Coordinates of C-alpha atoms and ligand atoms in Angstrom, one line a residue:
M929 CA 15.0 3.6 -23.1
N930 CA 11.7 3.1 -24.6
I931 CA 9.3 3.6 -21.7
K932 CA 5.6 2.9 -22.7
G933 CA 4.1 2.3 -19.2
L934 CA 4.5 3.9 -15.7
I935 CA 3.6 1.8 -12.7
F936 CA 2.9 3.9 -9.7
D937 CA 3.0 2.7 -6.0
L938 CA -0.1 3.9 -4.1
D939 CA 0.6 4.6 -0.5
G940 CA 3.3 7.1 -0.1
V941 CA 3.2 8.2 -3.8
I942 CA -0.3 8.9 -5.0
V943 CA -2.0 9.2 -1.6
H944 CA -0.8 9.7 1.9
T945 CA -2.5 6.7 3.6
D946 CA 0.8 6.2 5.7
Q947 CA -0.5 8.2 8.5
Y948 CA -3.7 6.1 8.5
H949 CA -1.7 2.9 8.7
Y950 CA 0.3 4.3 11.5
Q951 CA -2.7 5.3 13.6
A952 CA -4.4 1.8 12.9
W953 CA -1.2 -0.1 14.0
K954 CA -0.7 2.2 17.0
K955 CA -4.3 1.5 18.3
L956 CA -3.6 -2.3 18.0
A957 CA -0.3 -2.0 19.7
D958 CA -1.7 0.1 22.5
R959 CA -4.4 -2.4 23.0
L960 CA -1.9 -5.3 23.3
E961 CA 0.6 -2.9 25.3
I962 CA 3.3 -3.2 22.6
Y963 CA 5.8 -0.5 22.0
F964 CA 5.2 1.1 18.6
D965 CA 6.4 4.4 17.1
E966 CA 6.9 6.2 13.7
D967 CA 10.2 4.6 13.1
I968 CA 8.9 1.0 13.3
N969 CA 6.0 2.3 11.1
N970 CA 8.4 3.2 8.4
R971 CA 9.6 -0.4 8.3
L972 CA 6.1 -1.3 7.3
R973 CA 6.1 0.8 4.1
G974 CA 5.3 -1.4 1.0
I975 CA 5.1 -4.7 2.7
S976 CA 1.9 -6.8 3.3
R977 CA -0.3 -6.7 6.4
M978 CA 0.7 -10.0 7.7
E979 CA 4.4 -9.2 7.4
S980 CA 3.8 -5.8 9.1
L981 CA 2.0 -7.6 12.0
D982 CA 5.2 -9.8 12.4
I983 CA 7.3 -6.8 12.7
L984 CA 4.9 -5.2 15.4
L985 CA 5.0 -8.4 17.3
E986 CA 8.9 -8.4 17.5
N987 CA 8.2 -6.0 20.6
Y988 CA 5.6 -8.4 22.0
H989 CA 6.9 -10.7 24.9
G990 CA 3.8 -12.6 26.0
N991 CA 2.5 -15.9 24.6
T992 CA 3.0 -16.7 21.0
F993 CA 0.2 -16.3 18.8
S994 CA -1.2 -19.0 16.5
L995 CA -1.6 -18.3 12.7
Q996 CA -5.5 -17.9 13.5
D997 CA -4.7 -15.3 16.3
K998 CA -2.6 -13.3 14.0
E999 CA -5.1 -13.4 11.3
K1000 CA -7.7 -11.9 13.7
L1001 CA -5.1 -9.1 14.8
A1002 CA -4.5 -8.3 11.1
D1003 CA -8.3 -8.1 10.6
E1004 CA -8.6 -5.8 13.7
K1005 CA -6.0 -3.5 12.3
N1006 CA -7.7 -3.5 9.0
T1007 CA -11.0 -2.6 10.7
Y1008 CA -9.4 0.3 12.3
Y1009 CA -7.7 1.4 9.1
R1010 CA -10.7 1.0 6.9
S1011 CA -12.7 3.2 9.3
L1012 CA -10.0 6.0 8.9
L1013 CA -10.2 5.6 5.3
E1014 CA -13.9 6.5 5.3
N1015 CA -12.4 10.1 5.7
M1016 CA -10.7 10.1 2.4
M1017 CA -12.2 12.5 -0.1
P1018 CA -11.3 13.5 -3.7
D1019 CA -9.6 16.7 -2.3
H1020 CA -7.0 14.5 -0.5
V1021 CA -5.3 14.3 -3.9
S1022 CA -3.9 17.5 -5.1
D1023 CA -5.0 19.0 -8.5
E1024 CA -1.2 18.6 -9.6
V1025 CA -1.5 14.7 -9.2
R1026 CA -4.6 14.7 -11.3
S1027 CA -3.3 16.9 -14.0
T1028 CA 0.2 15.0 -14.0
L1029 CA -1.7 11.7 -14.6
A1030 CA -3.8 13.3 -17.3
E1031 CA -0.8 14.7 -19.0
L1032 CA 1.2 11.4 -18.9
R1033 CA -2.0 9.7 -20.5
N1034 CA -2.2 12.4 -23.2
R1035 CA 1.3 11.8 -24.0
G1036 CA 0.5 8.1 -24.8
L1037 CA 1.9 6.4 -21.8
K1038 CA 0.0 3.6 -20.1
L1039 CA -0.6 4.0 -16.4
A1040 CA -0.9 1.2 -13.7
I1041 CA -1.0 1.0 -10.0
G1042 CA 1.4 -1.4 -8.3
S1043 CA 0.5 -1.7 -4.6
S1044 CA 0.8 -4.1 -1.8
S1045 CA -2.5 -3.0 -0.4
K1046 CA -5.7 -5.1 -0.5
N1047 CA -7.5 -1.8 0.0
A1048 CA -6.1 0.0 -3.2
K1049 CA -9.4 -0.1 -5.1
L1050 CA -11.4 1.3 -2.2
I1051 CA -8.8 4.0 -1.9
L1052 CA -8.7 5.0 -5.5
N1053 CA -12.5 5.0 -5.6
K1054 CA -12.8 7.2 -2.6
V1055 CA -10.3 9.8 -4.1
E1056 CA -12.0 9.4 -7.6
L1057 CA -8.7 8.4 -9.3
L1058 CA -9.6 4.8 -10.5
S1059 CA -10.5 6.0 -14.1
Y1060 CA -6.9 7.6 -14.5
F1061 CA -5.4 4.1 -14.6
D1062 CA -5.3 1.4 -17.3
A1063 CA -4.5 -1.4 -14.8
I1064 CA -4.6 -2.1 -11.1
S1065 CA -2.2 -4.6 -9.6
D1066 CA -2.6 -4.9 -5.8
G1067 CA -2.6 -7.1 -2.8
T1068 CA -5.5 -9.0 -4.1
N1069 CA -3.8 -10.4 -7.0
I1070 CA -0.3 -11.4 -5.7
T1071 CA 0.9 -14.2 -3.6
Y1072 CA 4.3 -12.4 -2.6
S1073 CA 4.4 -8.7 -1.6
K1074 CA 7.3 -6.3 -2.3
P1075 CA 10.3 -6.6 -2.3
N1076 CA 9.2 -9.6 -4.5
P1077 CA 8.7 -8.1 -7.9
E1078 CA 5.4 -10.0 -8.5
V1079 CA 3.0 -6.9 -8.2
F1080 CA 5.0 -5.0 -10.8
I1081 CA 5.3 -7.9 -13.3
K1082 CA 1.6 -8.4 -13.1
A1083 CA 1.0 -4.7 -13.6
A1084 CA 3.2 -4.8 -16.7
Q1085 CA 1.3 -7.9 -17.9
Y1086 CA -2.1 -6.1 -17.3
L1087 CA -0.8 -3.2 -19.4
S1088 CA 0.3 -5.7 -22.2
L1089 CA 3.9 -4.4 -21.9
S1090 CA 7.2 -6.2 -21.1
T1091 CA 8.7 -5.1 -17.7
E1092 CA 11.7 -3.4 -19.9
E1093 CA 9.1 -1.0 -21.3
C1094 CA 7.9 0.0 -17.8
A1095 CA 9.1 2.5 -15.1
V1096 CA 8.2 2.2 -11.4
I1097 CA 7.5 5.2 -9.1
E1098 CA 8.0 4.1 -5.4
D1099 CA 8.6 5.7 -2.1
A1100 CA 9.5 2.5 -0.1
N1101 CA 12.8 0.5 -0.1
A1102 CA 10.9 -2.8 -0.4
G1103 CA 9.2 -1.4 -3.6
I1104 CA 12.4 -0.1 -5.0
D1105 CA 14.0 -3.5 -4.5
A1106 CA 10.9 -5.0 -6.2
A1107 CA 11.1 -2.5 -9.2
K1108 CA 14.8 -3.3 -9.9
Ligands
B16_2309 P1 -3.2 -3.3 3.3 P2 1.8 0.4 -1.2 C1 1.3 -0.8 1.2 O1 0.8 0.1 0.2 C2 1.6 0.0 2.5 O2 2.8 0.8 2.1 C3 2.1 -0.9 3.5 O3 2.3 -0.1 4.7 C4 0.8 -1.9 3.8 O4 1.0 -2.7 4.9 C5 0.5 -2.7 2.5 O5 0.1 -1.7 1.5 C6 -0.7 -3.6 2.7 O6 -1.9 -2.8 2.9 O7 -3.2 -3.6 4.8 O8 -4.2 -2.2 3.0 O9 -3.6 -4.5 2.5 O10 2.7 1.4 -0.6 O11 2.4 -0.8 -1.7 O12 0.8 1.1 -2.1
MG2310 MG1 4.3 3.1 -0.8

């Protein structure tokens, strides 16, 4: 193996925004009187916002929502989520994460983010980690989210490396399937 680049998932690997996702989806679910718990939340790891909403709505037994309604619901969740992200500070990332990323770069590896999130840059900015990465591939530059490999293929391209030269660090099944 000749690994020249590392592609890190964001939520669940670099930062723990998974709890904020849970709280935001739970707030929406409670408003709509939909059952939602941590087990359902775990099924949302790595997949897109709209796909996550479809899973949440599996437990909704009222009228069907139009695409426009669903976009509004996804926006509502994102508004809750972004207000929680306001709490994020540089000290939410341990010194160990920063020193590990710095050490990997010192060893000559190129580092990228490969995240399904459209909020990835905002999060990296808040925790002051943007400058540690050579490239960001996220929910804003993909058509298909994990388990589709697009986000990682793009990350490798942004690093000017082949996918064979990259390894992926992931926490979610959808992301591991995408990486493979
Ligand atoms: P957003 P990752 C993913 O981030 C989350 O794991 C997943 O729960 C979320 O639905 C997705 O981002 C989209 O996030 O609503 O912020 O665009 O694990 O791929 O870094
Ligand atoms: Mg993740």
